[in-house]
Amino acid sequence: MKQYSNGYSPGFNEDSAKAFTYIYNTFYPTIYQFVSRYIDDAEQNKDIIADVFLKLWKVRDEVASVVNLEAYLKGIAKNCCLDHLRKVSVRTRVHKELLHDLETSSETAYWEDSVRIAIIEYVAKKIESLPPKHQLIYRLSFVEGLDIEEIADRVQLSKNTVRNIRFSIIKFLRLSFNEKDLLAIFIAVTGIFNKN
């Protein structure tokens, strides 16, 4: 198989599994090493690299115009690492705040915080299933507390688009709580009030 200077193989942009396999095998070690500099978790690195090559596959029609495929893949890998680190950062900060609250609270507050933790963890898992732009707007709006205008400036979208995405996130979360989840939260809250 002929290889060009950018590591591109003919047929890749025509859905050639053979060409994709060639590119994957050629660049996997380099991208793994690159990702490992930022993420110190072998299993997570494999997930990130899988995401890198999935993103490459999705834009395979554009690969022929890429001058340096290794640099292109490293750019995708960098963005994937940043996304992962942002998620970890938000979770870590929220968990640290909750841990502090738990350590300094009364028994009643402990039960209230337990319910709050369960809800926050449930919401965090649901948010991870949203598209990256929705996750970013959720974080900026509901975690960092920015208003619609500040978010619009930060993500380069119109205020109306940001408002619509925020509305769709709220609607998504409201619909995400099924009867079983609501019943578990209700039982926990009822237990709190029965203690008082």
JSON list of C-alpha atoms in Angstrom, two decimals:
[
{"chain": "A", "resi": 1, "resn": "MET", "atom": "CA", "xyz": [0.00, 0.00, 0.00]},
{"chain": "A", "resi": 2, "resn": "LYS", "atom": "CA", "xyz": [1.45, 3.33, -1.03]},
{"chain": "A", "resi": 3, "resn": "GLN", "atom": "CA", "xyz": [1.91, 5.86, 1.78]},
{"chain": "A", "resi": 4, "resn": "TYR", "atom": "CA", "xyz": [2.21, 9.61, 1.32]},
{"chain": "A", "resi": 5, "resn": "SER", "atom": "CA", "xyz": [4.34, 11.91, 3.45]},
{"chain": "A", "resi": 6, "resn": "ASN", "atom": "CA", "xyz": [1.44, 12.66, 5.77]},
{"chain": "A", "resi": 7, "resn": "GLY", "atom": "CA", "xyz": [0.86, 8.99, 6.58]},
{"chain": "A", "resi": 8, "resn": "TYR", "atom": "CA", "xyz": [-2.27, 8.97, 4.46]},
{"chain": "A", "resi": 9, "resn": "SER", "atom": "CA", "xyz": [-3.07, 5.83, 2.52]},
{"chain": "A", "resi": 10, "resn": "PRO", "atom": "CA", "xyz": [-5.10, 5.81, -0.69]},
{"chain": "A", "resi": 11, "resn": "GLY", "atom": "CA", "xyz": [-8.64, 4.58, -0.21]},
{"chain": "A", "resi": 12, "resn": "PHE", "atom": "CA", "xyz": [-9.06, 5.84, 3.38]},
{"chain": "A", "resi": 13, "resn": "ASN", "atom": "CA", "xyz": [-11.49, 8.51, 2.32]},
{"chain": "A", "resi": 14, "resn": "GLU", "atom": "CA", "xyz": [-13.44, 5.85, 0.45]},
{"chain": "A", "resi": 15, "resn": "ASP", "atom": "CA", "xyz": [-14.27, 3.90, 3.64]},
{"chain": "A", "resi": 16, "resn": "SER", "atom": "CA", "xyz": [-11.41, 1.48, 3.23]},
{"chain": "A", "resi": 17, "resn": "ALA", "atom": "CA", "xyz": [-11.14, -0.57, 6.41]},
{"chain": "A", "resi": 18, "resn": "LYS", "atom": "CA", "xyz": [-7.71, -1.78, 5.27]},
{"chain": "A", "resi": 19, "resn": "ALA", "atom": "CA", "xyz": [-6.40, 1.78, 4.98]},
{"chain": "A", "resi": 20, "resn": "PHE", "atom": "CA", "xyz": [-7.91, 2.72, 8.35]},
{"chain": "A", "resi": 21, "resn": "THR", "atom": "CA", "xyz": [-6.29, -0.31, 9.99]},
{"chain": "A", "resi": 22, "resn": "TYR", "atom": "CA", "xyz": [-2.96, 0.71, 8.45]},
{"chain": "A", "resi": 23, "resn": "ILE", "atom": "CA", "xyz": [-3.26, 4.26, 9.83]},
{"chain": "A", "resi": 24, "resn": "TYR", "atom": "CA", "xyz": [-4.40, 2.96, 13.23]},
{"chain": "A", "resi": 25, "resn": "ASN", "atom": "CA", "xyz": [-1.46, 0.53, 13.50]},
{"chain": "A", "resi": 26, "resn": "THR", "atom": "CA", "xyz": [1.01, 3.16, 12.30]},
{"chain": "A", "resi": 27, "resn": "PHE", "atom": "CA", "xyz": [-0.03, 5.96, 14.65]},
{"chain": "A", "resi": 28, "resn": "TYR", "atom": "CA", "xyz": [-1.39, 4.15, 17.73]},
{"chain": "A", "resi": 29, "resn": "PRO", "atom": "CA", "xyz": [1.97, 4.00, 19.59]},
{"chain": "A", "resi": 30, "resn": "THR", "atom": "CA", "xyz": [2.71, 7.68, 18.96]},
{"chain": "A", "resi": 31, "resn": "ILE", "atom": "CA", "xyz": [-0.77, 8.82, 20.01]},
{"chain": "A", "resi": 32, "resn": "TYR", "atom": "CA", "xyz": [-0.70, 6.55, 23.08]},
{"chain": "A", "resi": 33, "resn": "GLN", "atom": "CA", "xyz": [2.60, 8.09, 24.16]},
{"chain": "A", "resi": 34, "resn": "PHE", "atom": "CA", "xyz": [1.21, 11.60, 23.54]},
{"chain": "A", "resi": 35, "resn": "VAL", "atom": "CA", "xyz": [-1.96, 10.95, 25.58]},
{"chain": "A", "resi": 36, "resn": "SER", "atom": "CA", "xyz": [0.07, 9.31, 28.39]},
{"chain": "A", "resi": 37, "resn": "ARG", "atom": "CA", "xyz": [1.88, 12.60, 28.99]},
{"chain": "A", "resi": 38, "resn": "TYR", "atom": "CA", "xyz": [-1.41, 14.16, 30.08]},
{"chain": "A", "resi": 39, "resn": "ILE", "atom": "CA", "xyz": [-3.50, 11.28, 31.46]},
{"chain": "A", "resi": 40, "resn": "ASP", "atom": "CA", "xyz": [-1.93, 8.89, 33.97]},
{"chain": "A", "resi": 41, "resn": "ASP", "atom": "CA", "xyz": [-4.43, 6.04, 33.60]},
{"chain": "A", "resi": 42, "resn": "ALA", "atom": "CA", "xyz": [-3.73, 3.24, 31.10]},
{"chain": "A", "resi": 43, "resn": "GLU", "atom": "CA", "xyz": [-7.38, 2.21, 30.76]},
{"chain": "A", "resi": 44, "resn": "GLN", "atom": "CA", "xyz": [-8.56, 5.80, 30.33]},
{"chain": "A", "resi": 45, "resn": "ASN", "atom": "CA", "xyz": [-5.82, 6.35, 27.74]},
{"chain": "A", "resi": 46, "resn": "LYS", "atom": "CA", "xyz": [-7.16, 3.46, 25.67]},
{"chain": "A", "resi": 47, "resn": "ASP", "atom": "CA", "xyz": [-10.65, 4.98, 25.80]},
{"chain": "A", "resi": 48, "resn": "ILE", "atom": "CA", "xyz": [-9.31, 8.38, 24.75]},
{"chain": "A", "resi": 49, "resn": "ILE", "atom": "CA", "xyz": [-7.33, 6.87, 21.87]},
{"chain": "A", "resi": 50, "resn": "ALA", "atom": "CA", "xyz": [-10.40, 4.95, 20.71]},
{"chain": "A", "resi": 51, "resn": "ASP", "atom": "CA", "xyz": [-12.24, 8.26, 20.71]},
{"chain": "A", "resi": 52, "resn": "VAL", "atom": "CA", "xyz": [-9.39, 9.89, 18.71]},
{"chain": "A", "resi": 53, "resn": "PHE", "atom": "CA", "xyz": [-9.58, 7.27, 15.96]},
{"chain": "A", "resi": 54, "resn": "LEU", "atom": "CA", "xyz": [-13.38, 7.33, 15.99]},
{"chain": "A", "resi": 55, "resn": "LYS", "atom": "CA", "xyz": [-13.24, 11.08, 15.38]},
{"chain": "A", "resi": 56, "resn": "LEU", "atom": "CA", "xyz": [-10.72, 10.50, 12.59]},
{"chain": "A", "resi": 57, "resn": "TRP", "atom": "CA", "xyz": [-13.05, 7.96, 11.00]},
{"chain": "A", "resi": 58, "resn": "LYS", "atom": "CA", "xyz": [-15.92, 10.45, 11.12]},
{"chain": "A", "resi": 59, "resn": "VAL", "atom": "CA", "xyz": [-13.88, 13.02, 9.14]},
{"chain": "A", "resi": 60, "resn": "ARG", "atom": "CA", "xyz": [-12.18, 10.48, 6.85]},
{"chain": "A", "resi": 61, "resn": "ASP", "atom": "CA", "xyz": [-13.27, 12.39, 3.73]},
{"chain": "A", "resi": 62, "resn": "GLU", "atom": "CA", "xyz": [-11.12, 15.34, 4.85]},
{"chain": "A", "resi": 63, "resn": "VAL", "atom": "CA", "xyz": [-7.98, 13.33, 5.63]},
{"chain": "A", "resi": 64, "resn": "ALA", "atom": "CA", "xyz": [-6.63, 13.50, 2.06]},
{"chain": "A", "resi": 65, "resn": "SER", "atom": "CA", "xyz": [-6.11, 17.26, 2.46]},
{"chain": "A", "resi": 66, "resn": "VAL", "atom": "CA", "xyz": [-4.23, 16.93, 5.77]},
{"chain": "A", "resi": 67, "resn": "VAL", "atom": "CA", "xyz": [-0.54, 17.77, 5.33]},
{"chain": "A", "resi": 68, "resn": "ASN", "atom": "CA", "xyz": [0.72, 16.08, 8.51]},
{"chain": "A", "resi": 69, "resn": "LEU", "atom": "CA", "xyz": [-1.52, 13.29, 9.72]},
{"chain": "A", "resi": 70, "resn": "GLU", "atom": "CA", "xyz": [0.46, 12.73, 12.94]},
{"chain": "A", "resi": 71, "resn": "ALA", "atom": "CA", "xyz": [0.07, 16.38, 13.95]},
{"chain": "A", "resi": 72, "resn": "TYR", "atom": "CA", "xyz": [-3.61, 16.21, 13.01]},
{"chain": "A", "resi": 73, "resn": "LEU", "atom": "CA", "xyz": [-4.13, 13.14, 15.21]},
{"chain": "A", "resi": 74, "resn": "LYS", "atom": "CA", "xyz": [-2.25, 14.81, 18.07]},
{"chain": "A", "resi": 75, "resn": "GLY", "atom": "CA", "xyz": [-4.58, 17.80, 17.76]},
{"chain": "A", "resi": 76, "resn": "ILE", "atom": "CA", "xyz": [-7.61, 15.53, 18.09]},
{"chain": "A", "resi": 77, "resn": "ALA", "atom": "CA", "xyz": [-5.92, 13.71, 21.01]},
{"chain": "A", "resi": 78, "resn": "LYS", "atom": "CA", "xyz": [-5.20, 17.02, 22.75]},
{"chain": "A", "resi": 79, "resn": "ASN", "atom": "CA", "xyz": [-8.87, 18.03, 22.52]},
{"chain": "A", "resi": 80, "resn": "CYS", "atom": "CA", "xyz": [-9.97, 14.62, 23.81]},
{"chain": "A", "resi": 81, "resn": "CYS", "atom": "CA", "xyz": [-7.56, 14.93, 26.77]},
{"chain": "A", "resi": 82, "resn": "LEU", "atom": "CA", "xyz": [-8.85, 18.43, 27.54]},
{"chain": "A", "resi": 83, "resn": "ASP", "atom": "CA", "xyz": [-12.45, 17.20, 27.47]},
{"chain": "A", "resi": 84, "resn": "HIS", "atom": "CA", "xyz": [-11.57, 14.35, 29.84]},
{"chain": "A", "resi": 85, "resn": "LEU", "atom": "CA", "xyz": [-9.65, 16.64, 32.22]},
{"chain": "A", "resi": 86, "resn": "ARG", "atom": "CA", "xyz": [-12.52, 19.15, 32.29]},
{"chain": "A", "resi": 87, "resn": "LYS", "atom": "CA", "xyz": [-14.98, 16.40, 33.26]},
{"chain": "A", "resi": 88, "resn": "VAL", "atom": "CA", "xyz": [-12.65, 15.14, 35.99]},
{"chain": "A", "resi": 89, "resn": "SER", "atom": "CA", "xyz": [-12.09, 18.69, 37.24]},
{"chain": "A", "resi": 90, "resn": "VAL", "atom": "CA", "xyz": [-15.81, 19.42, 37.57]},
{"chain": "A", "resi": 91, "resn": "ARG", "atom": "CA", "xyz": [-16.44, 16.10, 39.34]},
{"chain": "A", "resi": 92, "resn": "THR", "atom": "CA", "xyz": [-13.46, 16.57, 41.66]},
{"chain": "A", "resi": 93, "resn": "ARG", "atom": "CA", "xyz": [-14.48, 20.10, 42.66]},
{"chain": "A", "resi": 94, "resn": "VAL", "atom": "CA", "xyz": [-18.09, 19.09, 43.30]},
{"chain": "A", "resi": 95, "resn": "HIS", "atom": "CA", "xyz": [-17.02, 16.03, 45.31]},
{"chain": "A", "resi": 96, "resn": "LYS", "atom": "CA", "xyz": [-14.54, 18.08, 47.40]},
{"chain": "A", "resi": 97, "resn": "GLU", "atom": "CA", "xyz": [-17.27, 20.60, 48.22]},
{"chain": "A", "resi": 98, "resn": "LEU", "atom": "CA", "xyz": [-19.67, 17.83, 49.16]},
{"chain": "A", "resi": 99, "resn": "LEU", "atom": "CA", "xyz": [-17.06, 16.06, 51.28]},
{"chain": "A", "resi": 100, "resn": "HIS", "atom": "CA", "xyz": [-16.35, 19.30, 53.15]},
{"chain": "A", "resi": 101, "resn": "ASP", "atom": "CA", "xyz": [-20.07, 19.84, 53.71]},
{"chain": "A", "resi": 102, "resn": "LEU", "atom": "CA", "xyz": [-20.48, 16.28, 54.96]},
{"chain": "A", "resi": 103, "resn": "GLU", "atom": "CA", "xyz": [-17.59, 16.57, 57.38]},
{"chain": "A", "resi": 104, "resn": "THR", "atom": "CA", "xyz": [-18.92, 19.76, 58.94]},
{"chain": "A", "resi": 105, "resn": "SER", "atom": "CA", "xyz": [-22.65, 19.00, 59.01]},
{"chain": "A", "resi": 106, "resn": "SER", "atom": "CA", "xyz": [-25.08, 17.60, 61.57]},
{"chain": "A", "resi": 107, "resn": "GLU", "atom": "CA", "xyz": [-26.77, 14.18, 61.30]},
{"chain": "A", "resi": 108, "resn": "THR", "atom": "CA", "xyz": [-29.88, 15.65, 59.66]},
{"chain": "A", "resi": 109, "resn": "ALA", "atom": "CA", "xyz": [-27.74, 17.62, 57.26]},
{"chain": "A", "resi": 110, "resn": "TYR", "atom": "CA", "xyz": [-25.84, 14.40, 56.54]},
{"chain": "A", "resi": 111, "resn": "TRP", "atom": "CA", "xyz": [-29.00, 12.73, 55.28]},
{"chain": "A", "resi": 112, "resn": "GLU", "atom": "CA", "xyz": [-29.95, 15.79, 53.26]},
{"chain": "A", "resi": 113, "resn": "ASP", "atom": "CA", "xyz": [-26.46, 15.85, 51.75]},
{"chain": "A", "resi": 114, "resn": "SER", "atom": "CA", "xyz": [-26.70, 12.15, 50.95]},
{"chain": "A", "resi": 115, "resn": "VAL", "atom": "CA", "xyz": [-29.80, 12.83, 48.89]},
{"chain": "A", "resi": 116, "resn": "ARG", "atom": "CA", "xyz": [-28.10, 15.80, 47.29]},
{"chain": "A", "resi": 117, "resn": "ILE", "atom": "CA", "xyz": [-25.03, 13.69, 46.42]},
{"chain": "A", "resi": 118, "resn": "ALA", "atom": "CA", "xyz": [-27.20, 11.00, 44.86]},
{"chain": "A", "resi": 119, "resn": "ILE", "atom": "CA", "xyz": [-28.98, 13.59, 42.74]},
{"chain": "A", "resi": 120, "resn": "ILE", "atom": "CA", "xyz": [-25.74, 15.35, 41.70]},
{"chain": "A", "resi": 121, "resn": "GLU", "atom": "CA", "xyz": [-24.09, 12.05, 40.72]},
{"chain": "A", "resi": 122, "resn": "TYR", "atom": "CA", "xyz": [-27.18, 11.02, 38.77]},
{"chain": "A", "resi": 123, "resn": "VAL", "atom": "CA", "xyz": [-27.26, 14.37, 36.96]},
{"chain": "A", "resi": 124, "resn": "ALA", "atom": "CA", "xyz": [-23.48, 14.19, 36.25]},
{"chain": "A", "resi": 125, "resn": "LYS", "atom": "CA", "xyz": [-23.89, 10.79, 34.59]},
{"chain": "A", "resi": 126, "resn": "LYS", "atom": "CA", "xyz": [-26.79, 12.06, 32.51]},
{"chain": "A", "resi": 127, "resn": "ILE", "atom": "CA", "xyz": [-24.87, 15.19, 31.47]},
{"chain": "A", "resi": 128, "resn": "GLU", "atom": "CA", "xyz": [-21.99, 13.02, 30.18]},
{"chain": "A", "resi": 129, "resn": "SER", "atom": "CA", "xyz": [-24.37, 11.53, 27.61]},
{"chain": "A", "resi": 130, "resn": "LEU", "atom": "CA", "xyz": [-25.04, 14.95, 26.07]},
{"chain": "A", "resi": 131, "resn": "PRO", "atom": "CA", "xyz": [-23.06, 16.35, 23.11]},
{"chain": "A", "resi": 132, "resn": "PRO", "atom": "CA", "xyz": [-19.83, 18.16, 24.10]},
{"chain": "A", "resi": 133, "resn": "LYS", "atom": "CA", "xyz": [-21.26, 21.64, 23.39]},
{"chain": "A", "resi": 134, "resn": "HIS", "atom": "CA", "xyz": [-24.25, 20.93, 25.66]},
{"chain": "A", "resi": 135, "resn": "GLN", "atom": "CA", "xyz": [-21.90, 19.66, 28.38]},
{"chain": "A", "resi": 136, "resn": "LEU", "atom": "CA", "xyz": [-19.85, 22.84, 28.10]},
{"chain": "A", "resi": 137, "resn": "ILE", "atom": "CA", "xyz": [-22.93, 25.09, 28.31]},
{"chain": "A", "resi": 138, "resn": "TYR", "atom": "CA", "xyz": [-24.21, 23.07, 31.30]},
{"chain": "A", "resi": 139, "resn": "ARG", "atom": "CA", "xyz": [-20.87, 23.52, 33.08]},
{"chain": "A", "resi": 140, "resn": "LEU", "atom": "CA", "xyz": [-20.66, 27.25, 32.31]},
{"chain": "A", "resi": 141, "resn": "SER", "atom": "CA", "xyz": [-24.27, 27.88, 33.29]},
{"chain": "A", "resi": 142, "resn": "PHE", "atom": "CA", "xyz": [-25.02, 25.57, 36.19]},
{"chain": "A", "resi": 143, "resn": "VAL", "atom": "CA", "xyz": [-21.56, 24.91, 37.66]},
{"chain": "A", "resi": 144, "resn": "GLU", "atom": "CA", "xyz": [-19.71, 28.18, 37.02]},
{"chain": "A", "resi": 145, "resn": "GLY", "atom": "CA", "xyz": [-22.85, 30.33, 37.21]},
{"chain": "A", "resi": 146, "resn": "LEU", "atom": "CA", "xyz": [-22.30, 32.42, 34.08]},
{"chain": "A", "resi": 147, "resn": "ASP", "atom": "CA", "xyz": [-25.26, 34.23, 32.57]},
{"chain": "A", "resi": 148, "resn": "ILE", "atom": "CA", "xyz": [-26.50, 33.66, 29.02]},
{"chain": "A", "resi": 149, "resn": "GLU", "atom": "CA", "xyz": [-24.60, 36.63, 27.56]},
{"chain": "A", "resi": 150, "resn": "GLU", "atom": "CA", "xyz": [-21.29, 35.54, 29.13]},
{"chain": "A", "resi": 151, "resn": "ILE", "atom": "CA", "xyz": [-21.78, 31.98, 27.88]},
{"chain": "A", "resi": 152, "resn": "ALA", "atom": "CA", "xyz": [-22.66, 33.20, 24.38]},
{"chain": "A", "resi": 153, "resn": "ASP", "atom": "CA", "xyz": [-19.45, 35.25, 24.27]},
{"chain": "A", "resi": 154, "resn": "ARG", "atom": "CA", "xyz": [-17.36, 32.35, 25.59]},
{"chain": "A", "resi": 155, "resn": "VAL", "atom": "CA", "xyz": [-18.69, 29.67, 23.18]},
{"chain": "A", "resi": 156, "resn": "GLN", "atom": "CA", "xyz": [-19.24, 32.02, 20.21]},
{"chain": "A", "resi": 157, "resn": "LEU", "atom": "CA", "xyz": [-22.96, 31.29, 19.86]},
{"chain": "A", "resi": 158, "resn": "SER", "atom": "CA", "xyz": [-25.96, 33.59, 19.82]},
{"chain": "A", "resi": 159, "resn": "LYS", "atom": "CA", "xyz": [-27.73, 34.27, 23.12]},
{"chain": "A", "resi": 160, "resn": "ASN", "atom": "CA", "xyz": [-30.86, 32.68, 21.66]},
{"chain": "A", "resi": 161, "resn": "THR", "atom": "CA", "xyz": [-28.96, 29.47, 20.81]},
{"chain": "A", "resi": 162, "resn": "VAL", "atom": "CA", "xyz": [-27.48, 29.31, 24.32]},
{"chain": "A", "resi": 163, "resn": "ARG", "atom": "CA", "xyz": [-30.94, 29.91, 25.82]},
{"chain": "A", "resi": 164, "resn": "ASN", "atom": "CA", "xyz": [-32.38, 27.10, 23.67]},
{"chain": "A", "resi": 165, "resn": "ILE", "atom": "CA", "xyz": [-29.58, 24.69, 24.62]},
{"chain": "A", "resi": 166, "resn": "ARG", "atom": "CA", "xyz": [-30.04, 25.50, 28.33]},
{"chain": "A", "resi": 167, "resn": "PHE", "atom": "CA", "xyz": [-33.77, 24.86, 27.96]},
{"chain": "A", "resi": 168, "resn": "SER", "atom": "CA", "xyz": [-33.13, 21.54, 26.19]},
{"chain": "A", "resi": 169, "resn": "ILE", "atom": "CA", "xyz": [-30.68, 20.49, 28.96]},
{"chain": "A", "resi": 170, "resn": "ILE", "atom": "CA", "xyz": [-33.25, 21.26, 31.66]},
{"chain": "A", "resi": 171, "resn": "LYS", "atom": "CA", "xyz": [-35.95, 19.42, 29.72]},
{"chain": "A", "resi": 172, "resn": "PHE", "atom": "CA", "xyz": [-33.59, 16.47, 29.16]},
{"chain": "A", "resi": 173, "resn": "LEU", "atom": "CA", "xyz": [-32.79, 16.27, 32.89]},
{"chain": "A", "resi": 174, "resn": "ARG", "atom": "CA", "xyz": [-36.44, 16.55, 33.87]},
{"chain": "A", "resi": 175, "resn": "LEU", "atom": "CA", "xyz": [-37.35, 13.68, 31.52]},
{"chain": "A", "resi": 176, "resn": "SER", "atom": "CA", "xyz": [-34.31, 11.67, 32.67]},
{"chain": "A", "resi": 177, "resn": "PHE", "atom": "CA", "xyz": [-35.69, 11.13, 36.17]},
{"chain": "A", "resi": 178, "resn": "ASN", "atom": "CA", "xyz": [-37.79, 8.00, 35.79]},
{"chain": "A", "resi": 179, "resn": "GLU", "atom": "CA", "xyz": [-40.33, 6.77, 38.34]},
{"chain": "A", "resi": 180, "resn": "LYS", "atom": "CA", "xyz": [-37.81, 4.49, 40.06]},
{"chain": "A", "resi": 181, "resn": "ASP", "atom": "CA", "xyz": [-35.38, 7.39, 40.58]},
{"chain": "A", "resi": 182, "resn": "LEU", "atom": "CA", "xyz": [-38.10, 9.69, 41.88]},
{"chain": "A", "resi": 183, "resn": "LEU", "atom": "CA", "xyz": [-39.36, 6.98, 44.25]},
{"chain": "A", "resi": 184, "resn": "ALA", "atom": "CA", "xyz": [-35.85, 6.43, 45.67]},
{"chain": "A", "resi": 185, "resn": "ILE", "atom": "CA", "xyz": [-35.41, 10.18, 46.22]},
{"chain": "A", "resi": 186, "resn": "PHE", "atom": "CA", "xyz": [-38.89, 10.42, 47.76]},
{"chain": "A", "resi": 187, "resn": "ILE", "atom": "CA", "xyz": [-38.14, 7.58, 50.19]},
{"chain": "A", "resi": 188, "resn": "ALA", "atom": "CA", "xyz": [-34.84, 9.21, 51.17]},
{"chain": "A", "resi": 189, "resn": "VAL", "atom": "CA", "xyz": [-36.47, 12.60, 51.70]},
{"chain": "A", "resi": 190, "resn": "THR", "atom": "CA", "xyz": [-39.34, 11.04, 53.67]},
{"chain": "A", "resi": 191, "resn": "GLY", "atom": "CA", "xyz": [-36.81, 9.36, 55.92]},
{"chain": "A", "resi": 192, "resn": "ILE", "atom": "CA", "xyz": [-35.18, 12.73, 56.57]},
{"chain": "A", "resi": 193, "resn": "PHE", "atom": "CA", "xyz": [-38.45, 14.35, 57.63]},
{"chain": "A", "resi": 194, "resn": "ASN", "atom": "CA", "xyz": [-39.44, 11.37, 59.81]},
{"chain": "A", "resi": 195, "resn": "LYS", "atom": "CA", "xyz": [-36.17, 11.79, 61.75]},
{"chain": "A", "resi": 196, "resn": "ASN", "atom": "CA", "xyz": [-37.04, 15.40, 62.71]}
]
